[in-house]
């Protein structure tokens, strides 16, 4: 049976984690069906539900004699009514001198970079269009999905498949009640700015774009097609994943979003979106230990779950990271 690949994709301008399924195969003729995607997700969900967490999102910590680094996995877009904070999380945030996120999305320079280094990379520059690279049958499915959220496919025609996929996933989740303003990073940034904290970032916007833009085109098309195929189910799927996150079930979260042998991403996407970036972040975290103070790192939860997580990489290097 073909492995379903189900990923939480960091959306442009930090708006969301959008659901996008893509199979492990790169061949168009082996595209997954809606039934096979749902069956594979149900299997992963059963695995996720077989484990439990402490009942709240997880906080890890790493400390030496004069530095403490907290690690908190986030969801970039949440339902406004979700209560996820605990006294432990709040105390760690208050104690932090610096808040560290994946990428700067707030400064004026960052806003310019979104346009030049992220959105621009998601556009065709060789005369092709989105519709010109889509097989007819898949174009029909994708067009219907965009129509369902009130956006004609022609409005996406200048975008490469990965960018169209992010837009489709995010807009669908927003339609169903997920709000970027309720995303963890947006909440923490506003509080940190009001408290006069400093900020740090693990990567530039162009590096984040590379995680998607450098994927093989057929992998990108798979993401877009399967995002469109699962439009009606994707919000419920994210609801289940958020439940695992809110429960603090790291194993369950890995089963749904960061397991290379189960429900995760295509092999290429798994390496590009998670492993390569995690490897690049670990040395930066090590450098943080050289400066006295307290740092609170808040990045997408998939980076702290599964066998190739930042937490696992740090522990493999001998660091005593407290937490599950």
mmCIF file of C-alpha atoms in Angstrom:
data_model
loop_
_atom_site.group_PDB
_atom_site.id
_atom_site.type_symbol
_atom_site.label_atom_id
_atom_site.label_comp_id
_atom_site.label_asym_id
_atom_site.label_seq_id
_atom_site.Cartn_x
_atom_site.Cartn_y
_atom_site.Cartn_z
ATOM 1 C CA UNK A 1 0.000 0.000 0.000
ATOM 2 C CA UNK A 2 1.289 3.410 -0.933
ATOM 3 C CA UNK A 3 2.294 5.602 2.025
ATOM 4 C CA UNK A 4 0.257 8.737 2.517
ATOM 5 C CA UNK A 5 2.368 11.782 3.121
ATOM 6 C CA UNK A 6 0.575 14.410 5.188
ATOM 7 C CA UNK A 7 2.370 17.608 6.072
ATOM 8 C CA UNK A 8 1.932 20.834 7.931
ATOM 9 C CA UNK A 9 3.365 23.418 5.581
ATOM 10 C CA UNK A 10 4.577 26.757 6.839
ATOM 11 C CA UNK A 11 2.478 29.274 4.960
ATOM 12 C CA UNK A 12 3.592 32.490 3.284
ATOM 13 C CA UNK A 13 3.886 35.527 5.565
ATOM 14 C CA UNK A 14 3.617 33.201 8.554
ATOM 15 C CA UNK A 15 -0.148 32.961 8.152
ATOM 16 C CA UNK A 16 -0.667 29.312 8.930
ATOM 17 C CA UNK A 17 0.221 25.709 8.962
ATOM 18 C CA UNK A 18 -1.745 24.418 6.003
ATOM 19 C CA UNK A 19 -2.611 20.821 5.462
ATOM 20 C CA UNK A 20 -1.208 19.301 2.329
ATOM 21 C CA UNK A 21 -1.089 15.624 1.521
ATOM 22 C CA UNK A 22 1.473 14.320 -0.914
ATOM 23 C CA UNK A 23 2.305 10.734 -1.695
ATOM 24 C CA UNK A 24 5.712 9.144 -1.466
ATOM 25 C CA UNK A 25 5.705 8.524 -5.199
ATOM 26 C CA UNK A 26 6.854 11.125 -7.687
ATOM 27 C CA UNK A 27 4.958 9.652 -10.627
ATOM 28 C CA UNK A 28 1.733 11.423 -11.690
ATOM 29 C CA UNK A 29 0.114 8.126 -12.648
ATOM 30 C CA UNK A 30 0.466 6.977 -9.025
ATOM 31 C CA UNK A 31 -1.417 9.879 -7.468
ATOM 32 C CA UNK A 32 -3.268 8.870 -4.322
ATOM 33 C CA UNK A 33 -7.035 8.669 -4.266
ATOM 34 C CA UNK A 34 -9.207 10.431 -1.737
ATOM 35 C CA UNK A 35 -10.076 7.063 -0.229
ATOM 36 C CA UNK A 36 -6.448 5.995 0.184
ATOM 37 C CA UNK A 37 -5.507 9.321 1.750
ATOM 38 C CA UNK A 38 -8.360 9.102 4.238
ATOM 39 C CA UNK A 39 -7.581 5.465 5.052
ATOM 40 C CA UNK A 40 -3.921 6.234 5.687
ATOM 41 C CA UNK A 41 -4.817 9.216 7.834
ATOM 42 C CA UNK A 42 -7.252 7.111 9.854
ATOM 43 C CA UNK A 43 -4.489 4.562 10.462
ATOM 44 C CA UNK A 44 -2.130 7.294 11.645
ATOM 45 C CA UNK A 45 -4.849 8.820 13.796
ATOM 46 C CA UNK A 46 -5.457 5.480 15.497
ATOM 47 C CA UNK A 47 -1.723 5.306 16.249
ATOM 48 C CA UNK A 48 -1.768 8.868 17.580
ATOM 49 C CA UNK A 49 -4.717 8.129 19.840
ATOM 50 C CA UNK A 50 -2.940 5.105 21.315
ATOM 51 C CA UNK A 51 -0.529 7.460 23.105
ATOM 52 C CA UNK A 52 -1.197 10.291 25.524
ATOM 53 C CA UNK A 53 0.365 13.484 26.812
ATOM 54 C CA UNK A 54 0.212 15.536 30.005
ATOM 55 C CA UNK A 55 -2.908 17.429 28.938
ATOM 56 C CA UNK A 56 -1.220 20.616 27.707
ATOM 57 C CA UNK A 57 1.322 21.600 25.043
ATOM 58 C CA UNK A 58 4.830 20.448 25.896
ATOM 59 C CA UNK A 59 7.708 22.628 27.038
ATOM 60 C CA UNK A 60 11.336 21.430 26.889
ATOM 61 C CA UNK A 61 14.372 23.103 28.428
ATOM 62 C CA UNK A 62 18.150 23.023 28.095
ATOM 63 C CA UNK A 63 20.354 24.788 30.621
ATOM 64 C CA UNK A 64 23.954 25.313 31.651
ATOM 65 C CA UNK A 65 25.378 27.384 34.505
ATOM 66 C CA UNK A 66 24.165 30.746 33.160
ATOM 67 C CA UNK A 67 21.807 30.104 30.241
ATOM 68 C CA UNK A 68 18.380 28.510 29.893
ATOM 69 C CA UNK A 69 16.786 27.735 26.550
ATOM 70 C CA UNK A 70 13.097 26.760 26.395
ATOM 71 C CA UNK A 71 11.604 24.974 23.391
ATOM 72 C CA UNK A 72 7.918 25.291 22.564
ATOM 73 C CA UNK A 73 6.277 23.749 19.510
ATOM 74 C CA UNK A 74 3.679 25.976 17.907
ATOM 75 C CA UNK A 75 0.773 25.934 15.510
ATOM 76 C CA UNK A 76 0.900 29.033 13.351
ATOM 77 C CA UNK A 77 -2.873 29.316 12.981
ATOM 78 C CA UNK A 78 -5.453 28.268 15.594
ATOM 79 C CA UNK A 79 -9.118 28.581 16.447
ATOM 80 C CA UNK A 80 -9.533 31.714 18.625
ATOM 81 C CA UNK A 81 -11.421 29.840 21.331
ATOM 82 C CA UNK A 82 -8.665 27.290 21.979
ATOM 83 C CA UNK A 83 -7.060 27.607 25.420
ATOM 84 C CA UNK A 84 -3.466 26.365 25.232
ATOM 85 C CA UNK A 85 -1.584 28.302 27.877
ATOM 86 C CA UNK A 86 -0.479 26.953 31.266
ATOM 87 C CA UNK A 87 1.224 28.514 34.280
ATOM 88 C CA UNK A 88 4.450 26.721 33.315
ATOM 89 C CA UNK A 89 4.368 28.068 29.760
ATOM 90 C CA UNK A 90 3.549 31.579 30.915
ATOM 91 C CA UNK A 91 6.330 31.545 33.511
ATOM 92 C CA UNK A 92 8.864 30.494 30.887
ATOM 93 C CA UNK A 93 7.720 33.248 28.524
ATOM 94 C CA UNK A 94 7.882 35.900 31.253
ATOM 95 C CA UNK A 95 11.369 34.768 32.302
ATOM 96 C CA UNK A 96 12.764 34.967 28.760
ATOM 97 C CA UNK A 97 15.005 37.834 27.737
ATOM 98 C CA UNK A 98 14.664 36.852 24.088
ATOM 99 C CA UNK A 99 11.931 35.208 22.006
ATOM 100 C CA UNK A 100 13.173 33.255 18.987
ATOM 101 C CA UNK A 101 10.967 32.354 16.022
ATOM 102 C CA UNK A 102 11.551 30.612 12.707
ATOM 103 C CA UNK A 103 11.637 33.803 10.675
ATOM 104 C CA UNK A 104 11.104 37.550 11.036
ATOM 105 C CA UNK A 105 7.652 38.438 9.729
ATOM 106 C CA UNK A 106 7.126 41.708 11.585
ATOM 107 C CA UNK A 107 9.808 44.258 10.698
ATOM 108 C CA UNK A 108 9.616 46.535 7.669
ATOM 109 C CA UNK A 109 12.613 44.745 6.176
ATOM 110 C CA UNK A 110 10.841 41.435 6.678
ATOM 111 C CA UNK A 111 7.736 42.672 4.923
ATOM 112 C CA UNK A 112 9.835 43.677 1.938
ATOM 113 C CA UNK A 113 11.561 40.302 2.004
ATOM 114 C CA UNK A 114 8.210 38.514 1.957
ATOM 115 C CA UNK A 115 7.523 40.142 -1.378
ATOM 116 C CA UNK A 116 10.996 39.716 -2.890
ATOM 117 C CA UNK A 117 12.209 36.468 -1.332
ATOM 118 C CA UNK A 118 9.049 34.446 -0.709
ATOM 119 C CA UNK A 119 6.115 35.470 -2.850
ATOM 120 C CA UNK A 120 8.340 36.233 -5.837
ATOM 121 C CA UNK A 121 9.947 32.808 -5.616
ATOM 122 C CA UNK A 122 6.518 31.260 -5.797
ATOM 123 C CA UNK A 123 5.864 32.733 -9.237
ATOM 124 C CA UNK A 124 6.821 31.327 -12.608
ATOM 125 C CA UNK A 125 9.595 33.253 -14.334
ATOM 126 C CA UNK A 126 10.008 31.118 -17.459
ATOM 127 C CA UNK A 127 6.806 31.930 -19.310
ATOM 128 C CA UNK A 128 4.899 28.925 -18.002
ATOM 129 C CA UNK A 129 1.720 29.108 -15.924
ATOM 130 C CA UNK A 130 0.165 26.924 -13.266
ATOM 131 C CA UNK A 131 -2.478 25.624 -15.649
ATOM 132 C CA UNK A 132 0.148 24.759 -18.232
ATOM 133 C CA UNK A 133 1.914 22.324 -15.861
ATOM 134 C CA UNK A 134 -1.206 20.612 -14.528
ATOM 135 C CA UNK A 135 -2.614 17.465 -16.145
ATOM 136 C CA UNK A 136 -6.193 18.083 -17.304
ATOM 137 C CA UNK A 137 -7.846 15.766 -14.784
ATOM 138 C CA UNK A 138 -5.928 17.276 -11.882
ATOM 139 C CA UNK A 139 -6.564 20.811 -13.103
ATOM 140 C CA UNK A 140 -10.307 20.133 -12.890
ATOM 141 C CA UNK A 141 -10.030 18.961 -9.258
ATOM 142 C CA UNK A 142 -7.838 21.936 -8.320
ATOM 143 C CA UNK A 143 -10.092 24.442 -10.088
ATOM 144 C CA UNK A 144 -13.134 23.071 -8.252
ATOM 145 C CA UNK A 145 -11.307 23.398 -4.928
ATOM 146 C CA UNK A 146 -10.416 27.039 -5.559
ATOM 147 C CA UNK A 147 -13.970 27.739 -6.717
ATOM 148 C CA UNK A 148 -15.242 26.393 -3.374
ATOM 149 C CA UNK A 149 -13.438 29.203 -1.535
ATOM 150 C CA UNK A 150 -14.416 31.865 -4.049
ATOM 151 C CA UNK A 151 -11.072 32.119 -5.836
ATOM 152 C CA UNK A 152 -10.891 31.331 -9.563
ATOM 153 C CA UNK A 153 -7.943 29.216 -10.640
ATOM 154 C CA UNK A 154 -6.987 31.952 -13.100
ATOM 155 C CA UNK A 155 -6.130 34.145 -10.095
ATOM 156 C CA UNK A 156 -3.473 31.572 -9.127
ATOM 157 C CA UNK A 157 -2.134 31.047 -12.649
ATOM 158 C CA UNK A 158 1.139 32.914 -12.118
ATOM 159 C CA UNK A 159 1.991 30.838 -9.028
ATOM 160 C CA UNK A 160 4.125 27.732 -8.943
ATOM 161 C CA UNK A 161 2.321 24.666 -7.532
ATOM 162 C CA UNK A 162 3.802 24.943 -4.027
ATOM 163 C CA UNK A 163 2.636 28.520 -3.615
ATOM 164 C CA UNK A 164 -0.818 27.718 -4.971
ATOM 165 C CA UNK A 165 -0.984 24.806 -2.505
ATOM 166 C CA UNK A 166 -0.152 27.038 0.456
ATOM 167 C CA UNK A 167 -2.748 29.584 -0.582
ATOM 168 C CA UNK A 168 -5.415 26.946 -1.082
ATOM 169 C CA UNK A 169 -4.741 25.278 2.261
ATOM 170 C CA UNK A 170 -4.600 28.497 4.254
ATOM 171 C CA UNK A 171 -7.701 30.060 2.709
ATOM 172 C CA UNK A 172 -9.683 26.884 3.301
ATOM 173 C CA UNK A 173 -8.671 26.724 6.967
ATOM 174 C CA UNK A 174 -9.497 30.395 7.475
ATOM 175 C CA UNK A 175 -12.898 29.802 5.928
ATOM 176 C CA UNK A 176 -13.472 27.076 8.517
ATOM 177 C CA UNK A 177 -12.557 29.203 11.522
ATOM 178 C CA UNK A 178 -8.779 29.038 11.903
ATOM 179 C CA UNK A 179 -7.288 32.466 12.569
ATOM 180 C CA UNK A 180 -3.688 33.582 11.939
ATOM 181 C CA UNK A 181 -4.057 36.226 14.646
ATOM 182 C CA UNK A 182 -4.585 33.413 17.151
ATOM 183 C CA UNK A 183 -1.455 31.581 16.012
ATOM 184 C CA UNK A 184 1.102 31.128 18.773
ATOM 185 C CA UNK A 185 3.857 33.237 17.188
ATOM 186 C CA UNK A 186 1.593 36.228 16.585
ATOM 187 C CA UNK A 187 0.368 36.110 20.177
ATOM 188 C CA UNK A 188 3.876 35.783 21.613
ATOM 189 C CA UNK A 189 5.345 38.486 19.385
ATOM 190 C CA UNK A 190 2.732 41.024 20.498
ATOM 191 C CA UNK A 191 3.326 40.191 24.155
ATOM 192 C CA UNK A 192 7.097 40.232 23.760
ATOM 193 C CA UNK A 193 7.072 43.594 22.022
ATOM 194 C CA UNK A 194 4.879 45.088 24.743
ATOM 195 C CA UNK A 195 7.237 43.711 27.411
ATOM 196 C CA UNK A 196 10.335 45.078 25.695
ATOM 197 C CA UNK A 197 11.864 41.682 24.941
ATOM 198 C CA UNK A 198 14.390 41.157 22.185
ATOM 199 C CA UNK A 199 13.770 38.838 19.255
ATOM 200 C CA UNK A 200 15.814 36.352 17.288
ATOM 201 C CA UNK A 201 15.189 34.254 14.194
ATOM 202 C CA UNK A 202 16.543 30.905 13.054
ATOM 203 C CA UNK A 203 16.385 31.498 9.310
ATOM 204 C CA UNK A 204 15.815 34.127 6.664
ATOM 205 C CA UNK A 205 12.659 34.286 4.572
ATOM 206 C CA UNK A 206 14.520 33.195 1.449
ATOM 207 C CA UNK A 207 15.744 30.055 3.243
ATOM 208 C CA UNK A 208 12.201 29.249 4.305
ATOM 209 C CA UNK A 209 11.057 29.691 0.712
ATOM 210 C CA UNK A 210 13.798 27.318 -0.435
ATOM 211 C CA UNK A 211 12.226 24.516 1.610
ATOM 212 C CA UNK A 212 9.314 24.570 -0.836
ATOM 213 C CA UNK A 213 10.651 26.208 -3.960
ATOM 214 C CA UNK A 214 13.486 23.698 -4.411
ATOM 215 C CA UNK A 215 11.197 20.675 -4.242
ATOM 216 C CA UNK A 216 10.827 18.746 -7.523
ATOM 217 C CA UNK A 217 7.956 20.169 -9.501
ATOM 218 C CA UNK A 218 6.014 16.915 -9.468
ATOM 219 C CA UNK A 219 6.199 16.800 -5.679
ATOM 220 C CA UNK A 220 4.804 20.329 -5.660
ATOM 221 C CA UNK A 221 1.993 19.285 -7.992
ATOM 222 C CA UNK A 222 1.205 16.336 -5.717
ATOM 223 C CA UNK A 223 0.904 18.717 -2.776
ATOM 224 C CA UNK A 224 -1.465 20.970 -4.675
ATOM 225 C CA UNK A 225 -3.559 18.162 -6.121
ATOM 226 C CA UNK A 226 -3.979 16.317 -2.840
ATOM 227 C CA UNK A 227 -4.666 19.529 -0.928
ATOM 228 C CA UNK A 228 -7.476 20.132 -3.412
ATOM 229 C CA UNK A 229 -8.640 16.528 -3.211
ATOM 230 C CA UNK A 230 -8.984 16.691 0.591
ATOM 231 C CA UNK A 231 -10.539 20.155 0.903
ATOM 232 C CA UNK A 232 -13.635 18.903 2.710
ATOM 233 C CA UNK A 233 -11.634 16.781 5.130
ATOM 234 C CA UNK A 234 -8.566 18.943 5.783
ATOM 235 C CA UNK A 235 -10.016 21.061 8.582
ATOM 236 C CA UNK A 236 -11.091 17.983 10.526
ATOM 237 C CA UNK A 237 -7.619 16.528 9.970
ATOM 238 C CA UNK A 238 -6.004 19.639 11.393
ATOM 239 C CA UNK A 239 -8.464 19.576 14.286
ATOM 240 C CA UNK A 240 -7.169 16.108 15.177
ATOM 241 C CA UNK A 241 -3.554 17.217 14.948
ATOM 242 C CA UNK A 242 -4.220 20.284 17.101
ATOM 243 C CA UNK A 243 -5.881 17.988 19.644
ATOM 244 C CA UNK A 244 -2.651 15.974 19.847
ATOM 245 C CA UNK A 245 -0.634 19.190 20.212
ATOM 246 C CA UNK A 246 -2.925 20.598 22.880
ATOM 247 C CA UNK A 247 -2.754 17.277 24.747
ATOM 248 C CA UNK A 248 1.052 17.406 24.651
ATOM 249 C CA UNK A 249 1.151 14.011 22.963
ATOM 250 C CA UNK A 250 4.511 14.237 21.197
ATOM 251 C CA UNK A 251 4.310 10.673 19.869
ATOM 252 C CA UNK A 252 0.827 11.323 18.520
ATOM 253 C CA UNK A 253 1.954 14.549 16.919
ATOM 254 C CA UNK A 254 4.829 12.708 15.260
ATOM 255 C CA UNK A 255 2.468 10.030 13.942
ATOM 256 C CA UNK A 256 0.350 12.675 12.240
ATOM 257 C CA UNK A 257 2.988 15.108 11.065
ATOM 258 C CA UNK A 258 6.630 14.138 11.484
ATOM 259 C CA UNK A 259 7.100 10.425 10.906
ATOM 260 C CA UNK A 260 9.143 9.603 7.786
ATOM 261 C CA UNK A 261 7.762 6.057 7.759
ATOM 262 C CA UNK A 262 4.131 6.941 8.265
ATOM 263 C CA UNK A 263 2.102 10.077 7.781
ATOM 264 C CA UNK A 264 4.572 12.870 7.176
ATOM 265 C CA UNK A 265 5.688 14.144 3.795
ATOM 266 C CA UNK A 266 7.138 12.816 0.600
ATOM 267 C CA UNK A 267 10.745 11.831 1.173
ATOM 268 C CA UNK A 268 11.929 14.955 -0.632
ATOM 269 C CA UNK A 269 9.583 17.218 1.328
ATOM 270 C CA UNK A 270 10.448 15.565 4.642
ATOM 271 C CA UNK A 271 14.137 16.240 4.110
ATOM 272 C CA UNK A 272 13.621 19.785 2.822
ATOM 273 C CA UNK A 273 10.915 21.034 5.167
ATOM 274 C CA UNK A 274 12.038 19.340 8.379
ATOM 275 C CA UNK A 275 15.416 17.570 8.442
ATOM 276 C CA UNK A 276 17.567 20.109 6.587
ATOM 277 C CA UNK A 277 16.154 23.010 8.554
ATOM 278 C CA UNK A 278 16.440 21.209 11.897
ATOM 279 C CA UNK A 279 20.104 20.482 11.187
ATOM 280 C CA UNK A 280 20.694 24.145 10.393
ATOM 281 C CA UNK A 281 19.035 25.279 13.622
ATOM 282 C CA UNK A 282 20.956 23.044 16.055
ATOM 283 C CA UNK A 283 24.302 24.926 15.785
ATOM 284 C CA UNK A 284 22.465 28.191 16.341
ATOM 285 C CA UNK A 285 20.912 26.809 19.505
ATOM 286 C CA UNK A 286 24.334 25.681 20.687
ATOM 287 C CA UNK A 287 25.595 29.230 20.202
ATOM 288 C CA UNK A 288 22.747 30.548 22.355
ATOM 289 C CA UNK A 289 24.200 28.639 25.301
ATOM 290 C CA UNK A 290 27.306 30.841 25.105
ATOM 291 C CA UNK A 291 25.346 33.982 26.071
ATOM 292 C CA UNK A 292 23.979 34.286 29.637
ATOM 293 C CA UNK A 293 20.226 34.710 29.927
ATOM 294 C CA UNK A 294 16.977 32.981 29.081
ATOM 295 C CA UNK A 295 15.734 32.249 25.559
ATOM 296 C CA UNK A 296 12.275 31.013 24.550
ATOM 297 C CA UNK A 297 12.258 29.289 21.146
ATOM 298 C CA UNK A 298 8.829 28.948 19.521
ATOM 299 C CA UNK A 299 8.732 27.166 16.139
ATOM 300 C CA UNK A 300 6.390 24.801 14.348
ATOM 301 C CA UNK A 301 5.566 21.767 16.499
ATOM 302 C CA UNK A 302 6.652 19.268 13.829
ATOM 303 C CA UNK A 303 10.250 20.426 14.360
ATOM 304 C CA UNK A 304 10.151 19.062 17.923
ATOM 305 C CA UNK A 305 8.513 15.692 17.159
ATOM 306 C CA UNK A 306 9.629 12.524 15.407
ATOM 307 C CA UNK A 307 12.998 10.798 14.955
ATOM 308 C CA UNK A 308 14.693 13.775 13.259
ATOM 309 C CA UNK A 309 13.476 16.494 15.581
ATOM 310 C CA UNK A 310 15.592 19.314 16.963
ATOM 311 C CA UNK A 311 15.181 17.736 20.401
ATOM 312 C CA UNK A 312 16.486 14.373 19.166
ATOM 313 C CA UNK A 313 19.412 16.007 17.359
ATOM 314 C CA UNK A 314 20.439 17.896 20.489
ATOM 315 C CA UNK A 315 20.200 14.792 22.645
ATOM 316 C CA UNK A 316 22.218 12.806 20.114
ATOM 317 C CA UNK A 317 24.976 15.403 20.556
ATOM 318 C CA UNK A 318 24.981 14.789 24.305
ATOM 319 C CA UNK A 319 22.828 17.677 25.532
ATOM 320 C CA UNK A 320 20.526 17.031 28.489
ATOM 321 C CA UNK A 321 17.234 18.365 27.169
ATOM 322 C CA UNK A 322 14.529 18.151 29.840
ATOM 323 C CA UNK A 323 11.096 17.073 28.659
ATOM 324 C CA UNK A 324 9.490 14.160 26.835
#
